[in-house]
PDB file of C-alpha atoms (C1' of nucleotides) in Angstrom:
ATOM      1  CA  UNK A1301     239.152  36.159  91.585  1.00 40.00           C
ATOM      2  CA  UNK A1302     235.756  36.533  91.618  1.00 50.00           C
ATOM      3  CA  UNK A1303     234.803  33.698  93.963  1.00 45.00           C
ATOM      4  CA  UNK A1304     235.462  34.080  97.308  1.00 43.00           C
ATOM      5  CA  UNK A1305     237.952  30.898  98.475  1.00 37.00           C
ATOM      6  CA  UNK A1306     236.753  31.682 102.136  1.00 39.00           C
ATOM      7  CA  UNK A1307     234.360  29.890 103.705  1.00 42.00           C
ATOM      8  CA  UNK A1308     230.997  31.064 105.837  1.00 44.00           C
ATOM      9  CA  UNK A1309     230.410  30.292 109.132  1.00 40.00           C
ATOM     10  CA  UNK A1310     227.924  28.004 108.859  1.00 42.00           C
ATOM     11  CA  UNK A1311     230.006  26.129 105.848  1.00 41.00           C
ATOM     12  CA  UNK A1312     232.434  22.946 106.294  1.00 43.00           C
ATOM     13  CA  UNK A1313     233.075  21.047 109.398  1.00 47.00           C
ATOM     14  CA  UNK A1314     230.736  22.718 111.176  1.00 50.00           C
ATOM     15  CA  UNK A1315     227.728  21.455 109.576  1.00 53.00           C
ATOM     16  CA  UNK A1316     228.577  17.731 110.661  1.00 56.00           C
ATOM     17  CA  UNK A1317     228.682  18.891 114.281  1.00 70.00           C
ATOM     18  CA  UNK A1318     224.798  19.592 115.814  1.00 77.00           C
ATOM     19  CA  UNK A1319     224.321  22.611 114.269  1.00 81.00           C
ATOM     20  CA  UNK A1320     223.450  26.007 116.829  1.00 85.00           C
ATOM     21  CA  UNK A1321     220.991  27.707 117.273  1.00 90.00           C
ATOM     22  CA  UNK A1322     221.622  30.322 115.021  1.00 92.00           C
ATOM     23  CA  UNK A1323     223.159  28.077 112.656  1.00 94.00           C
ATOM     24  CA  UNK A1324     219.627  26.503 112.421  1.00 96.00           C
ATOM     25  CA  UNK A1325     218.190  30.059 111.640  1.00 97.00           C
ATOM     26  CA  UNK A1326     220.020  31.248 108.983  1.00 97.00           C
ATOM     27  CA  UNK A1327     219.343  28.452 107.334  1.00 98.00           C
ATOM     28  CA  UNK A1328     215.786  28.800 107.927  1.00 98.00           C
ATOM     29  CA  UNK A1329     215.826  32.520 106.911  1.00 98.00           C
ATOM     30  CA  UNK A1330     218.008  31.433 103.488  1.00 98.00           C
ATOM     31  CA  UNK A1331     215.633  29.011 102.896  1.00 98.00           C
ATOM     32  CA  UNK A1332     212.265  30.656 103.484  1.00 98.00           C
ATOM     33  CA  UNK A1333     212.378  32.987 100.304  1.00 98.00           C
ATOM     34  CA  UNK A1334     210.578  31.841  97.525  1.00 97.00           C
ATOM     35  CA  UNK A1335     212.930  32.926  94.865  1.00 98.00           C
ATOM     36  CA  UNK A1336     215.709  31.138  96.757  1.00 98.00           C
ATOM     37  CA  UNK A1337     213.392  27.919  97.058  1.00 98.00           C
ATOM     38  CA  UNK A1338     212.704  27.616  93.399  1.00 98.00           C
ATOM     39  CA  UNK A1339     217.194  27.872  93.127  1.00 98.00           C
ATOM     40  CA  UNK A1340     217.575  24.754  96.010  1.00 98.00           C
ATOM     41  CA  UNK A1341     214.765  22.946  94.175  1.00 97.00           C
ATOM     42  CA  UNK A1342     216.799  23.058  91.008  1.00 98.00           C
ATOM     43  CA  UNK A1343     220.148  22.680  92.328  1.00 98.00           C
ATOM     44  CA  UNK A1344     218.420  19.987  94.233  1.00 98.00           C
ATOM     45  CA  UNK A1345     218.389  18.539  90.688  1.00 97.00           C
ATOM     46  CA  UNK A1346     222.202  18.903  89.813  1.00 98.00           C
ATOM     47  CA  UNK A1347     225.146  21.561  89.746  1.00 98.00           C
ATOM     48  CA  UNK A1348     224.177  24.553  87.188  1.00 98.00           C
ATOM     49  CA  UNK A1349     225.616  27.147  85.790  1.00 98.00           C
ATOM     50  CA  UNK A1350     224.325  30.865  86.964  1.00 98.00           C
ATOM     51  CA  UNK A1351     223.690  31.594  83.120  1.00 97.00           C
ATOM     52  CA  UNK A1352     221.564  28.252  83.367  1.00 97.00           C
ATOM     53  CA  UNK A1353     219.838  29.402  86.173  1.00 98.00           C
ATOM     54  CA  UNK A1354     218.834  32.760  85.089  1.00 98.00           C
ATOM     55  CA  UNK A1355     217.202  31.239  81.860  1.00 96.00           C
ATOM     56  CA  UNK A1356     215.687  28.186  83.920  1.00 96.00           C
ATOM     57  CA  UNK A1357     213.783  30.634  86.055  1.00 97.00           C
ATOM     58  CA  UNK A1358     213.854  33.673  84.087  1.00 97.00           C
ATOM     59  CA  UNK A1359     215.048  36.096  86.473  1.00 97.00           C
ATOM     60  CA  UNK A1360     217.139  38.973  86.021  1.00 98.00           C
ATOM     61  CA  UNK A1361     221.069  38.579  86.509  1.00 98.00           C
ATOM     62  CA  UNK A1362     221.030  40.984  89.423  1.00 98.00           C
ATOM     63  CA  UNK A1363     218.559  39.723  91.253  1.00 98.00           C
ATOM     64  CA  UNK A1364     219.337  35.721  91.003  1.00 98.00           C
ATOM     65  CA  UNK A1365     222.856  36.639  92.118  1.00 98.00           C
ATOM     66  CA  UNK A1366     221.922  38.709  94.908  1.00 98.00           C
ATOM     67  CA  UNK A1367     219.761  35.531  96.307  1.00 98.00           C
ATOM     68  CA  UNK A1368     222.652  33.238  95.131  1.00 98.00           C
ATOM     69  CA  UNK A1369     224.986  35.211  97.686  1.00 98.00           C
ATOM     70  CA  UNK A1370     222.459  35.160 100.360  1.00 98.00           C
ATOM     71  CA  UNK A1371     222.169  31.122  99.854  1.00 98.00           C
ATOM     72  CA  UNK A1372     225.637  31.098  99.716  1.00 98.00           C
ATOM     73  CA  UNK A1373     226.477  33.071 103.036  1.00 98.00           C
ATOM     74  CA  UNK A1374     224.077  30.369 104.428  1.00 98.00           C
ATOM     75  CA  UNK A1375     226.351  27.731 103.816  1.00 97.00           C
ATOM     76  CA  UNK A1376     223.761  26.322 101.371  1.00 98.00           C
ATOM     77  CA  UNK A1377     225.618  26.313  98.184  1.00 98.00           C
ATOM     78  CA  UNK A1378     229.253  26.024  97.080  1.00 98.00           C
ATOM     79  CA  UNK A1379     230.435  27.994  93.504  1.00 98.00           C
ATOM     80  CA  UNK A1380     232.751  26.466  91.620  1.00 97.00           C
ATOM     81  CA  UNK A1381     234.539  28.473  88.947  1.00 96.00           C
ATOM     82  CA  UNK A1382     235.458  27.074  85.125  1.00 96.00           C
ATOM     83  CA  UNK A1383     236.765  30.137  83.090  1.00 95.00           C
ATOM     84  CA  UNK A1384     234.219  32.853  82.506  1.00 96.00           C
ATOM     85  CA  UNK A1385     231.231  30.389  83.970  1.00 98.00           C
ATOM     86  CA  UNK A1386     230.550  30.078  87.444  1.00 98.00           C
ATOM     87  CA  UNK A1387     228.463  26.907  88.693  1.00 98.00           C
ATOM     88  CA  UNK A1388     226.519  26.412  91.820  1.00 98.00           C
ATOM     89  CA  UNK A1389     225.898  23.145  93.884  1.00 98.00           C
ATOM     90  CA  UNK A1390     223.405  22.511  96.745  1.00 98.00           C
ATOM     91  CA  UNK A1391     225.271  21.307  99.814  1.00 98.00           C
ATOM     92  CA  UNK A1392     223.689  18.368 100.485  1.00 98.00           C
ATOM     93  CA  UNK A1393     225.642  18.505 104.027  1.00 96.00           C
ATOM     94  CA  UNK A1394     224.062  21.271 104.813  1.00 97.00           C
ATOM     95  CA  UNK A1395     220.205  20.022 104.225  1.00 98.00           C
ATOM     96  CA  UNK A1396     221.293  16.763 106.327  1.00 97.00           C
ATOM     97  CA  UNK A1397     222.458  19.459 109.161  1.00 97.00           C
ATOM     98  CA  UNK A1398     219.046  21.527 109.256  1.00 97.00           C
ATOM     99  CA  UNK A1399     216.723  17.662 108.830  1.00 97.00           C
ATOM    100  CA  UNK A1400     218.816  16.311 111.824  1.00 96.00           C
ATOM    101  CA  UNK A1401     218.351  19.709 114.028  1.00 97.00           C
ATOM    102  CA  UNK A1402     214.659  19.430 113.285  1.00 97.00           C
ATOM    103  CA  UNK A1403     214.678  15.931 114.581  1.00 96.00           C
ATOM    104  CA  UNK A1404     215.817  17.254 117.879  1.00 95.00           C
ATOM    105  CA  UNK A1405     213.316  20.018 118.268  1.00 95.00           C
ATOM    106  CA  UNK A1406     210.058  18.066 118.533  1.00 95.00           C
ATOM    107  CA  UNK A1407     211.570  15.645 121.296  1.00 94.00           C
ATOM    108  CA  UNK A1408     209.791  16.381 124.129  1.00 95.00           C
ATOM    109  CA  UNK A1409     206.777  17.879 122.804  1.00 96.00           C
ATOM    110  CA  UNK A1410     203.999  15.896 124.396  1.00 96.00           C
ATOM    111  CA  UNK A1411     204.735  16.593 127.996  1.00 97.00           C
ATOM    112  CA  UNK A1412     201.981  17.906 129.110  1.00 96.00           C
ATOM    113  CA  UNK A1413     201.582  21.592 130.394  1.00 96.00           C
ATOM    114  CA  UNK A1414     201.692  21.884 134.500  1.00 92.00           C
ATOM    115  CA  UNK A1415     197.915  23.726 134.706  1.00 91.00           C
ATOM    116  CA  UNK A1416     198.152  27.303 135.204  1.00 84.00           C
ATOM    117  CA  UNK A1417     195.227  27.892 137.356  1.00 79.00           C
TER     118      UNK A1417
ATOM    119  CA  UNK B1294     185.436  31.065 121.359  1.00 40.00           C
ATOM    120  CA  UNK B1295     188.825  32.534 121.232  1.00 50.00           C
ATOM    121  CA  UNK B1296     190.497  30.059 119.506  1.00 43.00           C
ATOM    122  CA  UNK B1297     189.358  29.108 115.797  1.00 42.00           C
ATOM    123  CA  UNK B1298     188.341  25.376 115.263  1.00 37.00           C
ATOM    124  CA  UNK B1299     189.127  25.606 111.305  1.00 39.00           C
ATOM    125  CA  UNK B1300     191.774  24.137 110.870  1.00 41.00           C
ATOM    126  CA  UNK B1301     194.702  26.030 108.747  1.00 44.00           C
ATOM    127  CA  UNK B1302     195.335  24.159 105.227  1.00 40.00           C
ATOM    128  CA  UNK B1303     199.000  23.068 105.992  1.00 42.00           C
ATOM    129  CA  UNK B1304     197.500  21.471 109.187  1.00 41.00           C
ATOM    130  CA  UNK B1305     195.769  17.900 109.939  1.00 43.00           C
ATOM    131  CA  UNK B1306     196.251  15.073 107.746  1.00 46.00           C
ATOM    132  CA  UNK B1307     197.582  17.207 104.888  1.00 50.00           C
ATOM    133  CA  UNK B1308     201.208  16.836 106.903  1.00 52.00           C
ATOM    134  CA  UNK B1309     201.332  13.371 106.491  1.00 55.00           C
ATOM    135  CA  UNK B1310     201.363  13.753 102.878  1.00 69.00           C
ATOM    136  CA  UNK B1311     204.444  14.838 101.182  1.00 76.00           C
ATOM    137  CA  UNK B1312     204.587  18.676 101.446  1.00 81.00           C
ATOM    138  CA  UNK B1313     204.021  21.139  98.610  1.00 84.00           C
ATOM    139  CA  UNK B1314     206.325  23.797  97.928  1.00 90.00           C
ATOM    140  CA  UNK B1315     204.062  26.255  99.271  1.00 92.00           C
ATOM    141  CA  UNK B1316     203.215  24.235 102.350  1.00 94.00           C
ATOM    142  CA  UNK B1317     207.024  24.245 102.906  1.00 96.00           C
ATOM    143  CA  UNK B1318     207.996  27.523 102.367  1.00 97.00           C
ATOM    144  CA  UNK B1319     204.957  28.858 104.681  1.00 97.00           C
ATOM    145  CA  UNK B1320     206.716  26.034 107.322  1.00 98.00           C
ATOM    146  CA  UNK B1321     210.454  27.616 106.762  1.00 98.00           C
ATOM    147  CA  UNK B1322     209.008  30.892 106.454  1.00 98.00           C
ATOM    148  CA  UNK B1323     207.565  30.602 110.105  1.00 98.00           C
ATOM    149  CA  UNK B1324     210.428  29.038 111.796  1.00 98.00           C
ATOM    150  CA  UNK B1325     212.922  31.501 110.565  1.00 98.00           C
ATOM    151  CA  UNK B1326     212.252  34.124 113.002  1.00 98.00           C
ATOM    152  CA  UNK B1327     214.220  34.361 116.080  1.00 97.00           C
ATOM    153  CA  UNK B1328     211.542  34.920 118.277  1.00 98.00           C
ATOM    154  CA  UNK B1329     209.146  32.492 116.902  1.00 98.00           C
ATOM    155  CA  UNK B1330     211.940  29.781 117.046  1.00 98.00           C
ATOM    156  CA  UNK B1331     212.689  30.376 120.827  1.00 98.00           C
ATOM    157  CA  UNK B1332     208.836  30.008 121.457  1.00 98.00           C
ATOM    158  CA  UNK B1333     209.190  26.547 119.089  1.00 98.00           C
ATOM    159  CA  UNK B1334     212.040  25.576 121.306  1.00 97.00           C
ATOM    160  CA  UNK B1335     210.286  26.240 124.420  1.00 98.00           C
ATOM    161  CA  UNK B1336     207.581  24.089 123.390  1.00 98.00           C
ATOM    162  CA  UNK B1337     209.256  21.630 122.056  1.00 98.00           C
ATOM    163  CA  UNK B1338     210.498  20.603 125.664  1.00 97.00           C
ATOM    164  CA  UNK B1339     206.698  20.408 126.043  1.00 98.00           C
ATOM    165  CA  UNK B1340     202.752  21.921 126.207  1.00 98.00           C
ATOM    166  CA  UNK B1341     203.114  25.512 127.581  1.00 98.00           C
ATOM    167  CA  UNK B1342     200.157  28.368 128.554  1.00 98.00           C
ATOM    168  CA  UNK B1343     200.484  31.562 127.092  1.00 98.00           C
ATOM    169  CA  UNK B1344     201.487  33.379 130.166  1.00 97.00           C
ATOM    170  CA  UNK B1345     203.930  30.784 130.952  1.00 97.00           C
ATOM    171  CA  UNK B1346     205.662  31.604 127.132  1.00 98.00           C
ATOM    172  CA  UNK B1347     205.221  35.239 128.172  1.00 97.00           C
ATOM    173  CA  UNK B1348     207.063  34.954 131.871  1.00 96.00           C
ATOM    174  CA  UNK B1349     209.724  32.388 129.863  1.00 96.00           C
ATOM    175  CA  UNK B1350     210.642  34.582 127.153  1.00 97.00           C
ATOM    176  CA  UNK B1351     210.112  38.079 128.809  1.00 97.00           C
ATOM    177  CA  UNK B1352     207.886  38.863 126.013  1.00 97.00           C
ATOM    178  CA  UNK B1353     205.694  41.887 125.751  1.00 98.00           C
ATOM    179  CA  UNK B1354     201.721  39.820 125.386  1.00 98.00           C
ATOM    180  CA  UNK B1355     200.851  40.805 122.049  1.00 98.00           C
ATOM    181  CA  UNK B1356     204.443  40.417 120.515  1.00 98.00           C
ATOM    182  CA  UNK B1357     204.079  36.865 121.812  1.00 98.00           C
ATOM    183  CA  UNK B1358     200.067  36.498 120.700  1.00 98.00           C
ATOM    184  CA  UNK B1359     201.068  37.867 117.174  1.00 98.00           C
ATOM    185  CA  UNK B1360     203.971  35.543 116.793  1.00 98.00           C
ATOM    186  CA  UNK B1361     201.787  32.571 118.099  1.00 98.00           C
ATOM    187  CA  UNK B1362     199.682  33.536 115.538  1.00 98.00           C
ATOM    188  CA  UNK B1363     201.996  33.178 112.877  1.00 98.00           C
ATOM    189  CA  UNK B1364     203.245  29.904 113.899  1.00 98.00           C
ATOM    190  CA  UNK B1365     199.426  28.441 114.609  1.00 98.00           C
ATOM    191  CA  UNK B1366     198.185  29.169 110.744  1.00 97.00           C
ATOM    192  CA  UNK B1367     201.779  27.339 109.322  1.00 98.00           C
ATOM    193  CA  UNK B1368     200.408  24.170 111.267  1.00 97.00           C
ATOM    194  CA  UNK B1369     203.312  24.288 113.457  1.00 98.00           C
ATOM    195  CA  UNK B1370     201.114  24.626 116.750  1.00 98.00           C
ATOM    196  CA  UNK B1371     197.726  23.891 118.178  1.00 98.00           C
ATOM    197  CA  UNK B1372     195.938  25.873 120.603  1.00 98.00           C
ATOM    198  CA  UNK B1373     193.762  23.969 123.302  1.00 97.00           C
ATOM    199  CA  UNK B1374     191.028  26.148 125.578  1.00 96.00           C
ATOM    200  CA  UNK B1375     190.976  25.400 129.178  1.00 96.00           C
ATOM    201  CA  UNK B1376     188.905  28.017 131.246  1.00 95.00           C
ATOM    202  CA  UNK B1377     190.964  31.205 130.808  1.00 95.00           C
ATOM    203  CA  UNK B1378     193.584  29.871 129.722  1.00 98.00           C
ATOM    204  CA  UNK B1379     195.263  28.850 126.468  1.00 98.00           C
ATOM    205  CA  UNK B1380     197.809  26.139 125.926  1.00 98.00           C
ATOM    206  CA  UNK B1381     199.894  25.745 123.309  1.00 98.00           C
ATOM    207  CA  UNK B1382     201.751  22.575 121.925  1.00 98.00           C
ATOM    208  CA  UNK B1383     204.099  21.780 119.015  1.00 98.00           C
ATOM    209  CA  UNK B1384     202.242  19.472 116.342  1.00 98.00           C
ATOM    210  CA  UNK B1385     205.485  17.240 115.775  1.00 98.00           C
ATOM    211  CA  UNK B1386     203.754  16.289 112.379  1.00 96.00           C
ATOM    212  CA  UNK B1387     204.353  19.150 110.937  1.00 97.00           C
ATOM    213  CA  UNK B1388     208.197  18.864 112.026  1.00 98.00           C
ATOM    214  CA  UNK B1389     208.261  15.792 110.566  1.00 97.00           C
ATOM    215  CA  UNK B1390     206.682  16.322 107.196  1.00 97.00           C
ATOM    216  CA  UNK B1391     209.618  19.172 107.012  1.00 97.00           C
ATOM    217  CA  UNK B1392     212.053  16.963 107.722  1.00 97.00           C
ATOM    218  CA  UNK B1393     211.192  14.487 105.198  1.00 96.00           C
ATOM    219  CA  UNK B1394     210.486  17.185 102.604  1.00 97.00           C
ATOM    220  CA  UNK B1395     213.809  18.386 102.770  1.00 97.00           C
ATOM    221  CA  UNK B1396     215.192  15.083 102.322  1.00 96.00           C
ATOM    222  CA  UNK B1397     213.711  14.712  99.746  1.00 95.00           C
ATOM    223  CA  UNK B1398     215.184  18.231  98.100  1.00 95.00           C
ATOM    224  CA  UNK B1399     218.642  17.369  98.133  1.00 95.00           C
ATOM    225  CA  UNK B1400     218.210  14.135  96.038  1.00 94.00           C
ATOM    226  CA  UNK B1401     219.935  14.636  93.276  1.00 95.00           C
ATOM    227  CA  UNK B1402     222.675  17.496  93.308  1.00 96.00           C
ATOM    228  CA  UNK B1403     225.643  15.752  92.750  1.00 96.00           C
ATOM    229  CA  UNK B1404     224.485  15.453  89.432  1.00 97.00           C
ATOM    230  CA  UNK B1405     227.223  17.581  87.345  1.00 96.00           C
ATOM    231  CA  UNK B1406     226.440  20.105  85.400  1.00 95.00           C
ATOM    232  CA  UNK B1407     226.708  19.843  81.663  1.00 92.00           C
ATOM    233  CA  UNK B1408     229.217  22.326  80.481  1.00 91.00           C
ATOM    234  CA  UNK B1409     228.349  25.539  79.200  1.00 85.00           C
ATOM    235  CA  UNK B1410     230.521  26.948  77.092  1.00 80.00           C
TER     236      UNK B1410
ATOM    237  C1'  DA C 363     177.137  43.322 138.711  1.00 76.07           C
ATOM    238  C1'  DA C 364     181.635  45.156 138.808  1.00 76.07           C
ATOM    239  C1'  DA C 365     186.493  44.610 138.715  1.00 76.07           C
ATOM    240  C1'  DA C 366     190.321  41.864 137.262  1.00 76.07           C
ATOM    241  C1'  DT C 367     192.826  38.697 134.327  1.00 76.07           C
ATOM    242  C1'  DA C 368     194.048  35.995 129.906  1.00 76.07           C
ATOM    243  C1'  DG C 369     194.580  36.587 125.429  1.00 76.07           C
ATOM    244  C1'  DA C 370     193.365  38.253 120.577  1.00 76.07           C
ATOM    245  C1'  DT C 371     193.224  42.044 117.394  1.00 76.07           C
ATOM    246  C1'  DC C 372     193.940  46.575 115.328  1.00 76.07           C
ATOM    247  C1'  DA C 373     196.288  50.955 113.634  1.00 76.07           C
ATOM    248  C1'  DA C 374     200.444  53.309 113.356  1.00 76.07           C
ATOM    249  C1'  DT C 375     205.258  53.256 113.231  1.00 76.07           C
ATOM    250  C1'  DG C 376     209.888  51.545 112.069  1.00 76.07           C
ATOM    251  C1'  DA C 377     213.400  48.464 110.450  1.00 76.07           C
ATOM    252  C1'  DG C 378     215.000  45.076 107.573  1.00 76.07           C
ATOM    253  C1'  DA C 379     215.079  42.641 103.229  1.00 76.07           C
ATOM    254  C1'  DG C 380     214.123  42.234  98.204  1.00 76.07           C
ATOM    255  C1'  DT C 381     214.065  44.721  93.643  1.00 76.07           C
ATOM    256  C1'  DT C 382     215.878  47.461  89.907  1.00 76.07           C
ATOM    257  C1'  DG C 383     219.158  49.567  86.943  1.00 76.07           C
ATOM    258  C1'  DA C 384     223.788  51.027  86.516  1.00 76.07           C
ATOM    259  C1'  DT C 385     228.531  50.104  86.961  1.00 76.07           C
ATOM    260  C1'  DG C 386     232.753  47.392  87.493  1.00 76.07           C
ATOM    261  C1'  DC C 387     235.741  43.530  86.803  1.00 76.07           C
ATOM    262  C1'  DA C 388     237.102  39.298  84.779  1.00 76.07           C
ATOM    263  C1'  DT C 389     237.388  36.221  80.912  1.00 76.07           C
ATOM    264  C1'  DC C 390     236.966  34.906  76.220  1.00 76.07           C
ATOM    265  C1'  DA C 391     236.510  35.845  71.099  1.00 76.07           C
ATOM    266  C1'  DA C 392     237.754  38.520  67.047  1.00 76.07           C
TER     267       DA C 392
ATOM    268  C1'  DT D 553     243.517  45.440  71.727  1.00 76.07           C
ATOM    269  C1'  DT D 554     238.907  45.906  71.215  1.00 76.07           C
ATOM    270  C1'  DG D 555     234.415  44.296  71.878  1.00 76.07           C
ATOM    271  C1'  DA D 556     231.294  41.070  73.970  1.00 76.07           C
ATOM    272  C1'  DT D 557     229.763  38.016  77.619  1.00 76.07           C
ATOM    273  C1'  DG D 558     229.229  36.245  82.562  1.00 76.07           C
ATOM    274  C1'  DC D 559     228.712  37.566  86.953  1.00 76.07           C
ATOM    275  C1'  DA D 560     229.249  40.453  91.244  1.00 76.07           C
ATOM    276  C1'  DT D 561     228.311  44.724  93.522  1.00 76.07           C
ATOM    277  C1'  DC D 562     226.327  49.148  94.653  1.00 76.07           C
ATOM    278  C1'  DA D 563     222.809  52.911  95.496  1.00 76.07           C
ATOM    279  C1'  DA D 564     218.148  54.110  95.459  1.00 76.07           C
ATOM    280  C1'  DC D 565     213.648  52.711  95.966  1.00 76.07           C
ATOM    281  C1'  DT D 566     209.849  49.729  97.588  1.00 76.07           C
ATOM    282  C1'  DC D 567     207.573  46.662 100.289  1.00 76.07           C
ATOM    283  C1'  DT D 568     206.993  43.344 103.651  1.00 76.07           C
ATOM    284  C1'  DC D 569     206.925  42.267 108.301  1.00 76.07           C
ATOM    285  C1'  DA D 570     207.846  42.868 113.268  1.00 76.07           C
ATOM    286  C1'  DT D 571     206.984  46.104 117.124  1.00 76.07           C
ATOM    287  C1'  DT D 572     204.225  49.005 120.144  1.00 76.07           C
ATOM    288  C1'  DG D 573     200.324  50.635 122.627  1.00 76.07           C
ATOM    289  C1'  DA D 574     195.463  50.716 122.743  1.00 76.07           C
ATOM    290  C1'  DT D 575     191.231  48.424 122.569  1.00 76.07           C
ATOM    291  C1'  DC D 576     188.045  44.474 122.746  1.00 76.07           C
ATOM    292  C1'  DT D 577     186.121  40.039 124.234  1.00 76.07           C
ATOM    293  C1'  DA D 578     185.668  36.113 127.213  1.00 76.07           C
ATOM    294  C1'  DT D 579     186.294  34.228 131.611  1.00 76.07           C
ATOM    295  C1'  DT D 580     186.838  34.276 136.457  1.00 76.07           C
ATOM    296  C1'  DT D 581     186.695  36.413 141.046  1.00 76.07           C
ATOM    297  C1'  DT D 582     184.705  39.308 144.595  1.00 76.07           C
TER     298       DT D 582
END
DNA sequence: AAAATAGATCAATGAGAGTTGATGCATCAA
DNA sequence: TTGATGCATCAACTCTCATTGATCTATTTT
């Protein structure tokens, strides 16, 4: 098997709970590569194949699954295997997790400083 | 003047505009540091002076001024002068035009993927 | 005017993260 | 069973980025 059935941290359940600090960040960090942006965008666009994706953004195998992994660790994606293809999936749960800890962050934001003089 | 008046390009009224991809990636890119997100969270409980971030995080004062840095040129903060001082606030735009951007990314991946073999 | 404080900036160092090419392991076709 | 294809993984290299300590400027205090 080359898919691994067990899940990441930051994958499942956990992502309909508020999501943690850290859980926050390693989404941010997933997210914040270009390479990796230009793979949500298109999987933002529907499930694809890794053979898809490496001719969609013309990148060599290596290095698109290296960044696939790191996306995947994230609890960003889910693979799905079909015989000798393997197809990716944004986690949709995931992106609604990381828009609804951003909501929380800005809360109290316009409280004024106490002057430091 | 310590602080520049020009305004970064991902800052202003550009933010209430639906992000680019650059715009967003420069956003992610910024929050996904563990230090810089701390000073986000402590700001996002409201306005803070630098040596009040310095004190609260037990940061060394040109870690902090670096990182500040980095955060003020993604649009996520502005700097106001008083006297010696500087303050520092979180523009909640720019959280919000994140948010809605990646809403917006997620639109469409339950689309399947048309089979490859 | 001189000393002290707040904060930005710079140069040098160090650590982490991405890239590249090779290799390995499945799966499918012949 | 042999060869080809899809994809993951590994080791070596590179490069980006954060850290550190020093220096510089502006402001305030004495």
């Amino acid at each position: 098997m080359r898919v691994d059935a067990s899940r990441p941290v930051s994958a499942g359940c956990v992502l309909d709970h508020p999501l943690a600090h850290e859980q926050a960040r390693a989404l941010l960090k997933a997210l914040a590569d270009p390479l990796r942006l230009q793979v949500i965008e298109v999987l933002g666009r529907g499930e694809r194949c890794v053979c898809e994706l490496t001719d969609e953004l013309g990148l060599a195998q290596s290095k698109l699954s290296f960044h696939l992994k790191v996306l995947k660790d994230a609890g960003l994606l889910e693979a799905r295997e079909d015989g000798r293809w393997i197809y990716y999936r944004l986690r949709a749960e995931a992106i609604g997790a990381l828009q609804r800890w951003l909501g929380d962050l800005a809360a109290g934001c316009d409280t004024p400083a106490s002057p430091c003089g």
